[in-house]
Structures are given as C-alpha cells and as structure tokens.
C-alpha positions as YAML, in Angstrom:
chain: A
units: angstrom
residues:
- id: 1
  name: UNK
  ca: [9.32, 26.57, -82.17]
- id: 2
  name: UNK
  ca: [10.21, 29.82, -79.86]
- id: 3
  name: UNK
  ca: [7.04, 31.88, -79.25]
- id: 4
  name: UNK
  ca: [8.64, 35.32, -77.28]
- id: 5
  name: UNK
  ca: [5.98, 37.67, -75.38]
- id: 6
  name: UNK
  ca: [6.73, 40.27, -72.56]
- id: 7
  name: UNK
  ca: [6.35, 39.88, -68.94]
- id: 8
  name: UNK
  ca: [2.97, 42.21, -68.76]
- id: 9
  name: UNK
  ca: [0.42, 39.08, -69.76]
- id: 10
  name: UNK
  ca: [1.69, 35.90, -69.17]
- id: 11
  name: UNK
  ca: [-0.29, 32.46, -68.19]
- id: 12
  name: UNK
  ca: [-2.96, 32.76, -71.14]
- id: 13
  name: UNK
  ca: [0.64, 32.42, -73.80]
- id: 14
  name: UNK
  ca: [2.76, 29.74, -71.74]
- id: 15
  name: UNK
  ca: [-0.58, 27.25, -72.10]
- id: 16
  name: UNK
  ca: [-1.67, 27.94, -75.68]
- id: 17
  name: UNK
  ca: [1.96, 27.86, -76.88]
- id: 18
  name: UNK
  ca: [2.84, 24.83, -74.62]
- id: 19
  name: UNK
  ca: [-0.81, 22.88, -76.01]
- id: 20
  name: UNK
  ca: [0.45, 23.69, -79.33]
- id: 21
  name: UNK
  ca: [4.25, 21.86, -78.83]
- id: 22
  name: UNK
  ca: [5.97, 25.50, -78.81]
- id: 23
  name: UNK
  ca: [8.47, 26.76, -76.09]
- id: 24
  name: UNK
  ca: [7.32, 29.87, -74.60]
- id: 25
  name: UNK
  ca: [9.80, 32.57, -73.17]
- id: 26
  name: UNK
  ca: [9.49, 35.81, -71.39]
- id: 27
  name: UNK
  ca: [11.47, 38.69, -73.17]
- id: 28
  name: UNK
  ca: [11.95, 42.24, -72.55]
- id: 29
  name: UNK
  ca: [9.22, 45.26, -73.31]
- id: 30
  name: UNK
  ca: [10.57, 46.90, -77.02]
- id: 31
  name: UNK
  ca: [10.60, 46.16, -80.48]
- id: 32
  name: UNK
  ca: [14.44, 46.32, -80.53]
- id: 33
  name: UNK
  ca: [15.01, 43.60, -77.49]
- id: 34
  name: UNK
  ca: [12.09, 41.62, -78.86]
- id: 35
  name: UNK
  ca: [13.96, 41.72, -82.54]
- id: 36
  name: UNK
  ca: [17.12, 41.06, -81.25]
- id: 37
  name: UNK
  ca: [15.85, 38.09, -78.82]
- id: 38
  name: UNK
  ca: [13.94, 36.62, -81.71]
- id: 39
  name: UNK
  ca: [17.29, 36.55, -83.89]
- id: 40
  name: UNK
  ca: [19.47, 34.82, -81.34]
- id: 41
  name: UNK
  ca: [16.63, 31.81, -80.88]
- id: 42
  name: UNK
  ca: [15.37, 31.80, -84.10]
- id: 43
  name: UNK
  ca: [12.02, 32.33, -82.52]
- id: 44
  name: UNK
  ca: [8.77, 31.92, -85.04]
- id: 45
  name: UNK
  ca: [6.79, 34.78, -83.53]
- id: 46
  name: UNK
  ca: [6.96, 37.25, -80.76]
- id: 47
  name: UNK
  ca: [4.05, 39.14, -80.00]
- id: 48
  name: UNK
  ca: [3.64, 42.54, -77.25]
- id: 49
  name: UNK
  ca: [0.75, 43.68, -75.14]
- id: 50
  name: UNK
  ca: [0.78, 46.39, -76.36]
- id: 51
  name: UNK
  ca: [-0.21, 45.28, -79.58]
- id: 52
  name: UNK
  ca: [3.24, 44.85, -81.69]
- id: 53
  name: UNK
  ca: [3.52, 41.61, -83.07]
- id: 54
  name: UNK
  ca: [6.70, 39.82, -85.10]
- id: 55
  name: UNK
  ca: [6.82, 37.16, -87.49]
- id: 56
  name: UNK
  ca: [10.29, 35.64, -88.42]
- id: 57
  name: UNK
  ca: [8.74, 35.09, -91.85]
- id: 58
  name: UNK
  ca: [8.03, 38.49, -92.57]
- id: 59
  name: UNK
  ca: [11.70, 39.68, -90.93]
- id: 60
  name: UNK
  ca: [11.22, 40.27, -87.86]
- id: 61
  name: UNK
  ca: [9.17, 43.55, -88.94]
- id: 62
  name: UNK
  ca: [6.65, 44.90, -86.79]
- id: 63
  name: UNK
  ca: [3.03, 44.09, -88.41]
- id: 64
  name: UNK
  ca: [-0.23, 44.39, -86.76]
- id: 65
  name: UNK
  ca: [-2.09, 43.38, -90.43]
- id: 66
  name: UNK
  ca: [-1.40, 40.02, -90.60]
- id: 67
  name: UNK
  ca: [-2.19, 39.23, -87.22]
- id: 68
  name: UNK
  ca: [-5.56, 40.81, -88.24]
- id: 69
  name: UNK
  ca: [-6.13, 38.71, -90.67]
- id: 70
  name: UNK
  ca: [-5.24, 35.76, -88.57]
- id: 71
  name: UNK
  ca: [-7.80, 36.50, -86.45]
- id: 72
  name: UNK
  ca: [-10.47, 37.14, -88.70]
- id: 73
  name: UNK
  ca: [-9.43, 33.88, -90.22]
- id: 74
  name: UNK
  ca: [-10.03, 31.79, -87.15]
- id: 75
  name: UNK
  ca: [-13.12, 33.25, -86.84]
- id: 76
  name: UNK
  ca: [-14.61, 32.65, -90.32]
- id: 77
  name: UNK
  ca: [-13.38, 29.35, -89.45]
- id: 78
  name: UNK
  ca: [-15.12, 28.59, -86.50]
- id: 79
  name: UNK
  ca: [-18.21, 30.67, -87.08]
- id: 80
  name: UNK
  ca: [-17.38, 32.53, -83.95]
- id: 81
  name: UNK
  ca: [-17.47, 36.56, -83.00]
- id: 82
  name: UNK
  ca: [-14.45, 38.34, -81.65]
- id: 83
  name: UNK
  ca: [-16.28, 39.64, -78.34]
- id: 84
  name: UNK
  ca: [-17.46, 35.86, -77.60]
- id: 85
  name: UNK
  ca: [-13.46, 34.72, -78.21]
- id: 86
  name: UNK
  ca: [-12.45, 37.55, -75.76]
- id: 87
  name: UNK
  ca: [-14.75, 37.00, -73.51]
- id: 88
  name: UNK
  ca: [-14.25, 32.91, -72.58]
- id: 89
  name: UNK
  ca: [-10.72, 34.33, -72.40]
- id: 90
  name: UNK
  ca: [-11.04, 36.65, -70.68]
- id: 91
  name: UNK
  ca: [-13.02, 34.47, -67.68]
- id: 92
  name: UNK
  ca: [-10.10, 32.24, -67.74]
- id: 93
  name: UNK
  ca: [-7.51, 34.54, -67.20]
- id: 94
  name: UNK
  ca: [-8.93, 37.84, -66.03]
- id: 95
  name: UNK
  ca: [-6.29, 40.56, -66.44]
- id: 96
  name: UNK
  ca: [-6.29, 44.62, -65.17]
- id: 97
  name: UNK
  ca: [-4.53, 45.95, -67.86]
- id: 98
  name: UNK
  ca: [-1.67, 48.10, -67.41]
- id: 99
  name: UNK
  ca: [-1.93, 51.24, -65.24]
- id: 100
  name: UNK
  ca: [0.52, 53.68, -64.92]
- id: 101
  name: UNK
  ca: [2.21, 55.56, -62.05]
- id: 102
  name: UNK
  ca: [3.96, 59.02, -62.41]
- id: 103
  name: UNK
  ca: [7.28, 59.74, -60.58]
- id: 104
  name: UNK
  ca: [8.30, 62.88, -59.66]
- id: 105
  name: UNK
  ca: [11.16, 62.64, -59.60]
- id: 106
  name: UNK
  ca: [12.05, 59.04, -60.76]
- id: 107
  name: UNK
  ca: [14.15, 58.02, -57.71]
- id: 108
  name: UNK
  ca: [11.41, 57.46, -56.08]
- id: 109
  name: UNK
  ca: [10.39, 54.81, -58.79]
- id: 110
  name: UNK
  ca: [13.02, 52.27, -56.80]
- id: 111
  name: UNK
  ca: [11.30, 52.68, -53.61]
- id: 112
  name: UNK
  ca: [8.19, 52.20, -54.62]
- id: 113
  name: UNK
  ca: [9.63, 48.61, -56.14]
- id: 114
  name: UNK
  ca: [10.84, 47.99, -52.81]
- id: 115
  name: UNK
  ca: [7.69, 48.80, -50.89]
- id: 116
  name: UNK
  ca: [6.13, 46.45, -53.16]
- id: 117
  name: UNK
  ca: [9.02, 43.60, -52.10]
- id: 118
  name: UNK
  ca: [8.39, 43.69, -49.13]
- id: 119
  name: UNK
  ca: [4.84, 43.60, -49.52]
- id: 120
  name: UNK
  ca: [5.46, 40.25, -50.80]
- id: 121
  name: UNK
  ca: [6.13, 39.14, -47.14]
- id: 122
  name: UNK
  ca: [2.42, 40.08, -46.20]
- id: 123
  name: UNK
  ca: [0.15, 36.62, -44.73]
- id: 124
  name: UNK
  ca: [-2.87, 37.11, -47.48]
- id: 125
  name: UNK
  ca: [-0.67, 37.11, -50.46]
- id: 126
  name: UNK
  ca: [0.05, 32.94, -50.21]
- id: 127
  name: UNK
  ca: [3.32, 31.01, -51.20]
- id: 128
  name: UNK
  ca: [4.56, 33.30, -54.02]
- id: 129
  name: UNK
  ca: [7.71, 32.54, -56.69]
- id: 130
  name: UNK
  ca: [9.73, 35.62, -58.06]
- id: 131
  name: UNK
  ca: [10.49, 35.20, -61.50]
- id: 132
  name: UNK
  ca: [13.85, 35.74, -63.37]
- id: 133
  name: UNK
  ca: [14.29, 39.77, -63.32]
- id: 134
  name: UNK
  ca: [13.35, 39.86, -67.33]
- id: 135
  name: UNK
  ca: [11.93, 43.28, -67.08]
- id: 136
  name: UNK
  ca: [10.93, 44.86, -63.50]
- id: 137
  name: UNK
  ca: [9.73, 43.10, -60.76]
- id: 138
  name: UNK
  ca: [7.17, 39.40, -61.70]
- id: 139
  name: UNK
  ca: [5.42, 37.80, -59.05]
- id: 140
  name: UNK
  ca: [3.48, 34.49, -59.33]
- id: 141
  name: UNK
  ca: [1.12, 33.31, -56.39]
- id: 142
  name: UNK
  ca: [1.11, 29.56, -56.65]
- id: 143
  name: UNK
  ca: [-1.30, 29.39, -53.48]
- id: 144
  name: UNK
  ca: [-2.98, 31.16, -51.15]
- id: 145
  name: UNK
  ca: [-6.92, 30.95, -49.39]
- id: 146
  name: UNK
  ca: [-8.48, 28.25, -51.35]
- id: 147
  name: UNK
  ca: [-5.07, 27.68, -53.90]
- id: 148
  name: UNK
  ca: [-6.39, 31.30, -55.96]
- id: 149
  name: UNK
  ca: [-3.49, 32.12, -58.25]
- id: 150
  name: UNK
  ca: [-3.00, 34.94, -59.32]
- id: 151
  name: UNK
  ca: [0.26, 37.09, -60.93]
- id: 152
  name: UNK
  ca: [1.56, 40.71, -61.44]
- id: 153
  name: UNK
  ca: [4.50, 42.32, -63.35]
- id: 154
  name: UNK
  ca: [5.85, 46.36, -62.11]
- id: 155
  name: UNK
  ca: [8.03, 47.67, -64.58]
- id: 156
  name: UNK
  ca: [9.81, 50.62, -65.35]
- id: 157
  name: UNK
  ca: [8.72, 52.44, -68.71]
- id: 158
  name: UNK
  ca: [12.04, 52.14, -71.57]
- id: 159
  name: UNK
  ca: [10.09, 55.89, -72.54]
- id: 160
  name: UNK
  ca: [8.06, 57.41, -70.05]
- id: 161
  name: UNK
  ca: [8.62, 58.43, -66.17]
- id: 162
  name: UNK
  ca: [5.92, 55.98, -65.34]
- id: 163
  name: UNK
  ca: [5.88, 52.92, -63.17]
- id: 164
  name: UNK
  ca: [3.54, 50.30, -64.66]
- id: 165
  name: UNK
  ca: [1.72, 47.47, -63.01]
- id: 166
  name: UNK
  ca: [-0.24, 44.43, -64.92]
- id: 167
  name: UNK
  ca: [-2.02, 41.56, -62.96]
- id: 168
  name: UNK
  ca: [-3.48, 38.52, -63.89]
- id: 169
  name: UNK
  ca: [-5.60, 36.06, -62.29]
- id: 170
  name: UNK
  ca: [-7.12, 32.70, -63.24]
- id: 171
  name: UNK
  ca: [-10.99, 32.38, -63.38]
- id: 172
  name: UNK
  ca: [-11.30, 34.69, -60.63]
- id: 173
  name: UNK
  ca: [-12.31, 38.93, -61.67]
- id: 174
  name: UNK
  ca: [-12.89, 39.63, -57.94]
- id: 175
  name: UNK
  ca: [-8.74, 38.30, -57.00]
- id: 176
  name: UNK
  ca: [-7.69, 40.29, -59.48]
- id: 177
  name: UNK
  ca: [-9.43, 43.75, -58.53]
- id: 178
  name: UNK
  ca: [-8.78, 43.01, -54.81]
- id: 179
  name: UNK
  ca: [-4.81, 42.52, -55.65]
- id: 180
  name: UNK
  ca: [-4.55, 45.14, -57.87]
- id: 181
  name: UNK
  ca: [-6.08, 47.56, -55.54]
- id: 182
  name: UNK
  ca: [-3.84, 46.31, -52.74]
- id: 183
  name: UNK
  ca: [-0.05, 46.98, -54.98]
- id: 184
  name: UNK
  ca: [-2.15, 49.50, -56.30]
- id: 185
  name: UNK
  ca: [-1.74, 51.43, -52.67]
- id: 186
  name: UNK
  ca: [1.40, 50.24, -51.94]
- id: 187
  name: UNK
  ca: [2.91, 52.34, -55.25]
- id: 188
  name: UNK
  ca: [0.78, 55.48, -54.03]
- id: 189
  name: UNK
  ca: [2.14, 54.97, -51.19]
- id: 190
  name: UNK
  ca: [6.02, 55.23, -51.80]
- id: 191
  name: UNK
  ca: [5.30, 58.51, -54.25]
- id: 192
  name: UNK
  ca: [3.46, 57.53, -57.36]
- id: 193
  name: UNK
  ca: [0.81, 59.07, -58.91]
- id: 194
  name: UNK
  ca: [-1.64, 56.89, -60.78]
- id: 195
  name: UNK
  ca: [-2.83, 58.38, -63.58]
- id: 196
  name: UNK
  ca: [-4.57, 55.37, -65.04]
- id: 197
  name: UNK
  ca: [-8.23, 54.53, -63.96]
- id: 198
  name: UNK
  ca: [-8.88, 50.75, -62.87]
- id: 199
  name: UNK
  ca: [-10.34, 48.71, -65.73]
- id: 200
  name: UNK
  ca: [-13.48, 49.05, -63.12]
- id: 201
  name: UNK
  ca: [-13.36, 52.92, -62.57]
- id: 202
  name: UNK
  ca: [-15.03, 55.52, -64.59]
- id: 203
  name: UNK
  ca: [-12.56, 57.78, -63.98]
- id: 204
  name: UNK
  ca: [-9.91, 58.23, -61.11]
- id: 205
  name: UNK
  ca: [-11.39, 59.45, -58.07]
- id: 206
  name: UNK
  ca: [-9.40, 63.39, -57.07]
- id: 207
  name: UNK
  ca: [-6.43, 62.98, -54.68]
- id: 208
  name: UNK
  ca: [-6.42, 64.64, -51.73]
- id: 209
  name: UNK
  ca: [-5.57, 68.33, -51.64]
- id: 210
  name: UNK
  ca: [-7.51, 69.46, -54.16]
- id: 211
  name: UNK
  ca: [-4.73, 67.41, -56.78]
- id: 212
  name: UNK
  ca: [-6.27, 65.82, -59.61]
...
C-alpha cells in the first residue's frame, strides 16, 4: 500500500517501504495535508518527522501511542534495545536534524532560497537532481568525489517565521556536517538567523556584534 512521509527525512522510508512491497510518496509538512493526501490514495500510514504519525485504521487520527507500542513490540521481538536500533540506523543514513533560521522580515526568506539555488551550481556539490517542489526546495546528490550521496530539504515553516533545513547522508557523518555547514552559511548569508545549534554544537557560538 501508500506509505506518505514529508520531505525533511527521506532515503531511510523510500527503502524500508520499497523492501517491504509498499509505494512510498513525499507529501507536504501538516497534519491537515498529510490527512487529506492520505484520503485521496487511500494510503495505510503516513508518518512526520516531527513525530505525528497516521494510521488509516485508526481514521486518519493523529496517534503517537500505537506507534509506541509498535516499537516496543519489535523490540521484544527481536531481543534488541532502542539505542542499538537507532544507532545501525543512524550509520546508514546519518541525518542533521532540522535547524531553524529566523527572518526578519520574511522577504528575505525567498532570497535566501535563491542563494541556496544557485549554490547548487558550485563544482564540490556533484551531479545533483531537484525534486518535485512538494514542500520548499529538495536536493539529491546522486554523485560527487568518490559517488558520496548525500540530500537536503529548505522549507518554509506553515507556523513560524523560520526557514528550516534537514540533510541526510548515506554512511557518511563527516558529508553530512561538512554540507550542512556549507547551506548552513549560505542561509546566514542572505539574512537568516540560526537559532538552532548543529546536532554537533553545544550551543551556538555569539554572532558578531555582540548579537546572540
């Protein structure tokens, strides 16, 4: 059947539902465009990174339980601990979580996706593929030095004046930092203010001129 999931984390989803004989599609960020997607396909499950996840089942309703219990299932089953799952996954498909820029004012938010386009142009990104425009800008690198893939998604918040970036790698944590850092600039660059430390930061370093 349809599995739906938003643009933010992708490659880990398109194999596990493809392995398992499901169709995976990319849908909009938001309960109501995931709800109304999963209607028109008839789509078994649709699931958020940000943690909402919907079962057709259960009626489309928003429920983080029985996920829970799903995974505490599997790993009764396979005599297995959560941080071990998450880990092997993890080194498969390292991801930076999302991190969010600030706009003041919001125009700027366009420019900042442009910057970012034209980025795209740049020698040491590799042979690249834009996706459909499902939500934001998505970007996959299908080579580059030594074939390294690697993938990011810049969207607009539906509820915030933030800007938010999520990248995602395969097998290779030192890609992902060094890519995120780079789009990472290019958004400072063109006006936005990241208020979101790396996954690798302690806390986000002072900007200049005494701004924190």
């Amino acid at each position: 059947g349809v599995i739906l999931f938003d643009p933010r984390v992708v490659w880990p989803i398109e194999e596990t539902v493809t392995d398992s004989g499901g169709t995976p599609v990319i849908n909009k960020c938001g309960h109501s465009f995931m709800k109304e997607r999963m209607r028109k396909e008839n789509a078994l499950f649709a699931g958020e990174a940000s943690g909402h996840y919907y079962f057709r089942r259960n009626f489309y309703t928003d429920n983080g339980f029985i996920p829970f219990l799903l995974v505490l299932e599997h790993l009764c089953e396979t005599d297995s601990s959560l941080s071990t799952w998450v880990r092997e996954l993890r080194e498969r498909f390292p991801v930076s979580g999302e991190i969010n820029f600030e706009f003041q004012p919001m125009e700027q938010v366009f420019d900042a996706l442009d910057a970012v386009r034209d980025e795209m142009g740049s020698e040491a990104g590799g042979e690249f593929v834009v996706e459909a425009p499902v939500d934001g800008l998505s970007v996959r690198f299908v080579e580059g030095k030594k074939n390294r893939l690697w993938r990011f998604n810049l969207r607009q918040s539906n509820t915030e004046p933030f800007l938010r970036l999520n990248v995602e790698a395969r097998q290779d944590e030192d890609l992902l930092k060094r890519q995120t850092s780079v789009i990472a600039q290019v958004v400072e660059q063109a006006g936005g203010n990241r208020v979101t430390p790396f996954r690798w930061e302690s806390r986000l370093k002072p900007r200049t001129g005494g701004e924190s």
